CSV table of C-alpha atoms and ligand atoms in Angstrom, one decimal:
chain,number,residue,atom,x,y,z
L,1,UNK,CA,-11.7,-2.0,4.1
L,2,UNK,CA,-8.3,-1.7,3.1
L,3,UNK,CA,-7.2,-4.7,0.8
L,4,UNK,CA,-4.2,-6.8,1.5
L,5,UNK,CA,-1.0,-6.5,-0.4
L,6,UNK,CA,-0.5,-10.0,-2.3
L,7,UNK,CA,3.0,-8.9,-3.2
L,8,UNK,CA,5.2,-6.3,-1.6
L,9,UNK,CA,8.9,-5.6,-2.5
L,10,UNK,CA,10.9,-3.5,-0.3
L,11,UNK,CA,14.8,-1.8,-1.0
L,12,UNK,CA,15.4,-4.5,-3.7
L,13,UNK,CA,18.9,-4.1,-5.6
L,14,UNK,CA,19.4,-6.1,-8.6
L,15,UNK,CA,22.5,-6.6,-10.3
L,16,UNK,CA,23.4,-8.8,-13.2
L,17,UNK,CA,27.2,-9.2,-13.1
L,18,UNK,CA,28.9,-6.0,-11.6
L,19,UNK,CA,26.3,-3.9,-13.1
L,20,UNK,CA,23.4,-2.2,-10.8
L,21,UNK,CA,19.6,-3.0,-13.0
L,22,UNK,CA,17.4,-2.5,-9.7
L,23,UNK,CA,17.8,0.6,-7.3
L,24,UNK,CA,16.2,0.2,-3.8
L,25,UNK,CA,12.9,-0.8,-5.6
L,26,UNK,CA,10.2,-0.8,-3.7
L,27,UNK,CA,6.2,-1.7,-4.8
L,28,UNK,CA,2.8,-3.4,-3.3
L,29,UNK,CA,0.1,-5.0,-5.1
L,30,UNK,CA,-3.2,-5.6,-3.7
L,31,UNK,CA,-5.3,-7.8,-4.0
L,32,UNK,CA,-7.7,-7.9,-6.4
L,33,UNK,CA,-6.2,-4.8,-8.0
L,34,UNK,CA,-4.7,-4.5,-11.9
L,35,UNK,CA,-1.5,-2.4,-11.2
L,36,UNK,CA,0.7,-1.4,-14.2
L,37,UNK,CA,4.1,-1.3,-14.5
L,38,UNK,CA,5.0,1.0,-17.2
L,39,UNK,CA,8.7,2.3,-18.6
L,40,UNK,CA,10.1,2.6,-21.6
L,41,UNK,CA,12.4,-0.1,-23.2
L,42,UNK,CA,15.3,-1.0,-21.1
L,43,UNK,CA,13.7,0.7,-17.9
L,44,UNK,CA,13.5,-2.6,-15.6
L,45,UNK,CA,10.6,-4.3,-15.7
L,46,UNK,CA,11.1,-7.7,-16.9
L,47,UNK,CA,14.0,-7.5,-14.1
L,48,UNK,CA,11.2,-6.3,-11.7
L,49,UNK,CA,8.9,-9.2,-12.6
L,50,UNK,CA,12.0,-11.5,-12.5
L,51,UNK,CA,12.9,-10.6,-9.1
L,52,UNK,CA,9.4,-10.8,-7.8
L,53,UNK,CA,9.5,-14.4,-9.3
L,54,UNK,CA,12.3,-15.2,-7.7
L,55,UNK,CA,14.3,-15.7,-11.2
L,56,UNK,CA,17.0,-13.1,-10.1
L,57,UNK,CA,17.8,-13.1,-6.6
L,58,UNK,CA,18.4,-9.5,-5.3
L,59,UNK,CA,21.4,-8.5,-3.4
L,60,UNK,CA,19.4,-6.6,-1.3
L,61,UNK,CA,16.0,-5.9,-0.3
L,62,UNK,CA,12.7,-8.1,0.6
L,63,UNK,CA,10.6,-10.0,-1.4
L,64,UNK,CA,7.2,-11.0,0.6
L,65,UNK,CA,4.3,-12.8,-0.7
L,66,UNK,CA,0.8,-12.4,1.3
L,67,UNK,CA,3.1,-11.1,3.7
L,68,UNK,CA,5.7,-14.0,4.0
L,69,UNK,CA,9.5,-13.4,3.3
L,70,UNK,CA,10.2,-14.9,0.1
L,71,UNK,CA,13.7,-13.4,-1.0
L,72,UNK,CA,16.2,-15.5,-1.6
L,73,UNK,CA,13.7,-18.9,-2.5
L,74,UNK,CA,13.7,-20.6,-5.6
L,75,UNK,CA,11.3,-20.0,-8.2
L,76,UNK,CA,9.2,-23.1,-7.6
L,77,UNK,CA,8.6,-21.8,-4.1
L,78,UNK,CA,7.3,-18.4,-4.8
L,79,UNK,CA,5.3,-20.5,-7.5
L,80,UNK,CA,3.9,-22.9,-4.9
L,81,UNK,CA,3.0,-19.8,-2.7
L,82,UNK,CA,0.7,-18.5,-5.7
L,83,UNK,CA,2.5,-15.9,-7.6
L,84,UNK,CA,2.3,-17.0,-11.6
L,85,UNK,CA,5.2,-15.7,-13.7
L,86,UNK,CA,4.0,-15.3,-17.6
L,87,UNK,CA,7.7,-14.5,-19.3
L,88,UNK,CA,7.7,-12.3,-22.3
L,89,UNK,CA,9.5,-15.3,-24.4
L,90,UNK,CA,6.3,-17.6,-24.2
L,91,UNK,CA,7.4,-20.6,-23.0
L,92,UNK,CA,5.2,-23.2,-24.5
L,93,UNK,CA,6.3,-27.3,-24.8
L,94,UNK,CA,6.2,-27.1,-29.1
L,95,UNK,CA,5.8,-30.6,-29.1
L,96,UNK,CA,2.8,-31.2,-27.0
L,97,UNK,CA,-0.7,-30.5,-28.0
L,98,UNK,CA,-2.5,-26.7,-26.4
L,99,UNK,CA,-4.6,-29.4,-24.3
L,100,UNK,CA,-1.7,-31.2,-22.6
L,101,UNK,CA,0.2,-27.8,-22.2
L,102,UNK,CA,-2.5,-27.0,-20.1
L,103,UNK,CA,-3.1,-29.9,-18.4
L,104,UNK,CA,0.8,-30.4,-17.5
L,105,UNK,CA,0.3,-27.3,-15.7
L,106,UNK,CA,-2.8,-28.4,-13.8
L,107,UNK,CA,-2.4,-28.3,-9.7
L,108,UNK,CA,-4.3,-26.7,-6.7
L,109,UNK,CA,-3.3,-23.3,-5.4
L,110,UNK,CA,-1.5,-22.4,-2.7
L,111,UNK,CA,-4.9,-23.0,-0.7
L,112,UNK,CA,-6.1,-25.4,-2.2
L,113,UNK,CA,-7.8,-23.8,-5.1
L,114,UNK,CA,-9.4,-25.4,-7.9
L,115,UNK,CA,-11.4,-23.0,-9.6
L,116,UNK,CA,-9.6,-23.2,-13.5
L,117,UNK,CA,-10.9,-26.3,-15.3
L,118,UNK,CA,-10.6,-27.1,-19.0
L,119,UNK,CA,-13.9,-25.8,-19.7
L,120,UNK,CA,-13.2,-23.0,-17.7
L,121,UNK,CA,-10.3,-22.0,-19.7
L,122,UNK,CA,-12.0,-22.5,-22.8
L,123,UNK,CA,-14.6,-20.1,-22.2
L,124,UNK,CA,-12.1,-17.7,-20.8
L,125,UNK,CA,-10.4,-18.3,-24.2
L,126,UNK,CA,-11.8,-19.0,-26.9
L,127,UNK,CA,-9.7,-19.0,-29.2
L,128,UNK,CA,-8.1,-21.9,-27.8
L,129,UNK,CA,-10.8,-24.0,-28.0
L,130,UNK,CA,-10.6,-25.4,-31.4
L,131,UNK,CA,-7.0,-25.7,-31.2
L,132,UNK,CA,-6.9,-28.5,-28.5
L,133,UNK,CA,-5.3,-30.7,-30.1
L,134,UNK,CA,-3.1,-28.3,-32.0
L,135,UNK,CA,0.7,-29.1,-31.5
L,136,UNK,CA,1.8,-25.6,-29.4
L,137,UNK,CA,4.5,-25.5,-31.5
L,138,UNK,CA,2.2,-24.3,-34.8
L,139,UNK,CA,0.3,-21.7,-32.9
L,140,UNK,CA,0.6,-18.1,-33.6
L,141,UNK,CA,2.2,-15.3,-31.4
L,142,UNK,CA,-0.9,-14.6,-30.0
L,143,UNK,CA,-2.4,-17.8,-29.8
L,144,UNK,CA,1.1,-19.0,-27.8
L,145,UNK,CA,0.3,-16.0,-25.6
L,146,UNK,CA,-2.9,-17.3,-24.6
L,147,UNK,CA,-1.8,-20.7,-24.3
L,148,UNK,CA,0.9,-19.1,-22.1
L,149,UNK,CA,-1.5,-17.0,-20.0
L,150,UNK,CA,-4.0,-19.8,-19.7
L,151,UNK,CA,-1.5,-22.5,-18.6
L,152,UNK,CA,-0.5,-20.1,-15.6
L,153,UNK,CA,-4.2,-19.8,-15.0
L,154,UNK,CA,-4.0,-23.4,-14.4
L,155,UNK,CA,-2.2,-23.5,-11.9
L,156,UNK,CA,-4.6,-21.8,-9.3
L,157,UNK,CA,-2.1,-18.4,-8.6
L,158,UNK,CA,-3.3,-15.6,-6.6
L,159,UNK,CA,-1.2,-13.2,-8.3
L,160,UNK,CA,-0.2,-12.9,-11.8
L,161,UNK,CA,3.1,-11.2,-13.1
L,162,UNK,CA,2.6,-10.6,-16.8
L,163,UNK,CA,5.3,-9.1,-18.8
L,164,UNK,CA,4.5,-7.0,-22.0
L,165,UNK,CA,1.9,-9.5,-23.0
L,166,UNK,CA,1.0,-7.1,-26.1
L,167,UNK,CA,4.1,-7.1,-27.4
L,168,UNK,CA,4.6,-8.0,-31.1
L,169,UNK,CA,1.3,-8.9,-31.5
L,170,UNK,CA,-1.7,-7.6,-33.9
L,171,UNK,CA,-4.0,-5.5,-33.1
L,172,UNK,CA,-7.0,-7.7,-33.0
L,173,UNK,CA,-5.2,-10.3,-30.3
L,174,UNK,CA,-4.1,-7.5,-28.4
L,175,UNK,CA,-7.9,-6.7,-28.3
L,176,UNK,CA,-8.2,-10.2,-27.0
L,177,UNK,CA,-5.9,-10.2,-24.6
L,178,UNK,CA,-6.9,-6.6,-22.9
L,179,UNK,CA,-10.7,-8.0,-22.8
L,180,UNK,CA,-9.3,-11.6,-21.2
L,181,UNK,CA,-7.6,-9.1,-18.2
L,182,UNK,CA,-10.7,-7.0,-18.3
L,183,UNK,CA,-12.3,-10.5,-17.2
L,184,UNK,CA,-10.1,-11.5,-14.8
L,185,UNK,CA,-10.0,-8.4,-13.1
L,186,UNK,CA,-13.9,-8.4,-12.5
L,187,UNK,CA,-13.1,-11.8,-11.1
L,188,UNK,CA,-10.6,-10.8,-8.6
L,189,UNK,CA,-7.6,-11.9,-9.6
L,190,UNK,CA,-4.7,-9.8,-9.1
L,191,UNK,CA,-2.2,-9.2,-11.7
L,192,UNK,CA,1.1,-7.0,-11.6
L,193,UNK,CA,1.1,-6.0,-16.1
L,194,UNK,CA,4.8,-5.0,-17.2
L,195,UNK,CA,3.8,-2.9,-20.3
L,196,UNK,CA,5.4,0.1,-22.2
L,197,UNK,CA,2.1,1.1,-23.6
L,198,UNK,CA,-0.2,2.8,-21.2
L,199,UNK,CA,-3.3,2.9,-23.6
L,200,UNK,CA,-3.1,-0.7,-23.7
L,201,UNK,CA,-3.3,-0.4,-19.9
L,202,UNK,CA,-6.3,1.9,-19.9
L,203,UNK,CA,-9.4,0.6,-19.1
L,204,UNK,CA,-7.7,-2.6,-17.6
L,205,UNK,CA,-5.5,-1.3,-14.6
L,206,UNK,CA,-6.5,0.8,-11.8
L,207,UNK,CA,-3.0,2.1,-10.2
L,208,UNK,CA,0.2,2.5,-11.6
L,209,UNK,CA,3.8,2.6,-11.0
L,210,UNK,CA,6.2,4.0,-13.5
L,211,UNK,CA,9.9,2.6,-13.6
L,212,UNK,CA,13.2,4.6,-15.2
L,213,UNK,CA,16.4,3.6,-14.9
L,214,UNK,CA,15.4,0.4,-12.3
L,215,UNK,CA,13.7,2.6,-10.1
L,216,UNK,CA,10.3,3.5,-8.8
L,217,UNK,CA,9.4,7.1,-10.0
L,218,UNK,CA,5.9,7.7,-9.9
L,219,UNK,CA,2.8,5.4,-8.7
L,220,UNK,CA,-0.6,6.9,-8.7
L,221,UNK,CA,-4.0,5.8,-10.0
L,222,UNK,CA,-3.9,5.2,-13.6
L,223,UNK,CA,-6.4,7.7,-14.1
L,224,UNK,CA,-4.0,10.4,-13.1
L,225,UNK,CA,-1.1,9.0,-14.7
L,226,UNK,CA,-3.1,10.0,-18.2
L,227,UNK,CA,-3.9,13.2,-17.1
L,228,UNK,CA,-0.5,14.0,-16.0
L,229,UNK,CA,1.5,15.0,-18.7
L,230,UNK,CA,4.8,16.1,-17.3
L,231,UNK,CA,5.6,12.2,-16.0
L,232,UNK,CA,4.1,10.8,-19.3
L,233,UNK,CA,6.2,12.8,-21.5
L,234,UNK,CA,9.5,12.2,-19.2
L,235,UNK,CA,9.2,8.8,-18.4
L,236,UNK,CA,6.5,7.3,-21.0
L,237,UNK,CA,7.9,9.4,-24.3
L,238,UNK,CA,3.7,9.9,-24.6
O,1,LIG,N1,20.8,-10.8,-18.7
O,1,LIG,C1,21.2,-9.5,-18.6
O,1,LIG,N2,22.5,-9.2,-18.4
O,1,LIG,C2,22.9,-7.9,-18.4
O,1,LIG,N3,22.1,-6.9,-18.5
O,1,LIG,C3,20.8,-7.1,-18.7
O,1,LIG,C4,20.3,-8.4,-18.8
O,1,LIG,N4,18.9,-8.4,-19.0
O,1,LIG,C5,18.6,-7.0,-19.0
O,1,LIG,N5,19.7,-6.3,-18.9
O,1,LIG,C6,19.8,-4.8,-18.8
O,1,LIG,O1,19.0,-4.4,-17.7
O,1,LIG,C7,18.3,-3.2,-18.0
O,1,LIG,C8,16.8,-3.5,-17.7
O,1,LIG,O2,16.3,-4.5,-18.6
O,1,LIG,P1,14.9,-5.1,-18.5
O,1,LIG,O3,14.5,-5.4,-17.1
O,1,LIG,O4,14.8,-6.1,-19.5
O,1,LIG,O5,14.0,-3.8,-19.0
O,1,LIG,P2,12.5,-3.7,-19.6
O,1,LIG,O6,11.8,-5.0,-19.4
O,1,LIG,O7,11.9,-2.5,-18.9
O,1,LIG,O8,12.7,-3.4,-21.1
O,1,LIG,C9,18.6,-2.9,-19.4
O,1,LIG,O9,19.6,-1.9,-19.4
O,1,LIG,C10,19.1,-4.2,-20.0
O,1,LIG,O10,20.1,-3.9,-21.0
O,2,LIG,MG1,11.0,-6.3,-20.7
């Protein structure tokens, strides 16, 4: 059985101003699937994600989720359809407690899904569980990057984007957070993971698509990707 793509992007140019970021980008994630997107700093993903989100509109190219054309909609529409954008700036409301930033995001899928409760997130994460009524603001880095994953969780998506969520964070959370895609992974869910580091991708993603200079260059099972050191040490500085 050959699984379904739950995003595909096709010949997508993205500029910002008069300069060129994306180059006739092409991808497909399937469903189910953990696929990495790995380049060095400055190498297009966030601008991947973004466009995939629907954040940047590309001058050219497709955009479809579960096979529907989606360039060109707003963000809330490629939202509605199921795709959940978690941003690398953690956008948390400071002023609201973790449990009403998770229950402002709250809604069905784009199916009707229903599947993430409270209690559901706060087994999936438990460190945010005696935090509930924490004001967001006062979290850590890490624990705003949960809050920030789990509040797109809440929101039912069949596909998550998630750019660099390792980033800047210790060790010990980034443990945290590579075990919490471990999970939802064995659950199905399908994630598209913007990261420079591939060892934080080991274990956690199955294929992998490198980006340099906004373009596709390699994609490959991860496996093969590590033993491959020519690409690595081009593309990964690894
Ligand atoms: N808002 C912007 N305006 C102009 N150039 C940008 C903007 N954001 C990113 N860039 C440029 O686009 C390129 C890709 O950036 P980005 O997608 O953020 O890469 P990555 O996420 O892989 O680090 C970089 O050269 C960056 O300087
Ligand atoms: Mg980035």
């Amino acid at each position: 059985m050959s699984a379904r793509a739950i995003i595909d992007a096709e010949g997508l140019d993205v500029f910002y101003g008069s300069s060129q970021i994306l180059f006739a980008l092409g991808l497909s994630v399937l469903e189910g699937q953990t696929t990495a997107l790995l380049g060095r700093n400055g190498a297009g993903k966030s601008t991947t994600l973004k466009a995939l989100a629907g954040l940047v509109p590309p001058r050219r190219g497709r955009v479809r989720v579960m096979g529907i054309e989606f360039q060109g909609k707003k963000p809330h529409a490629i939202a509605r359809a199921g795709i959940g954008f978690v941003p690398e700036d953690r956008q948390v409301f400071p002023e609201h407690t973790v449990e009403d930033n998770l229950l402002i995001a709250q809604k069905r899928g784009p199916n009707g899904e229903d599947y993430w409760t409270l209690a559901r997130i706060y087994d999936m994460f438990p460190l945010l569980s005696p935090l509930k009524q924490r004001m967001a603001g006062r979290l850590s880095g890490g624990e705003q990057q949960m809050l920030t994953i789990a509040r797109t969780l809440m929101g039912n998506p069949v596909g998550l984007l998630l750019d660099e969520p390792s980033e800047g964070l210790a060790p010990v959370i980034v443990a945290r957070i590579g075990e919490l895609l471990r999970r939802l992974r064995d659950m199905g869910v399908t994630v598209l993971l913007a990261e420079q580091n591939m060892h934080f991708c080991l274990g956690i993603a199955s294929h992998a698509l490198v980006i340099d200079k906004g373009q596709i260059v390699y994609r490959d099972t991860i496996a093969a990707l590590k033993e491959n050191e020519a690409v690595k040490k081009r593309y990964l500085a690894l």
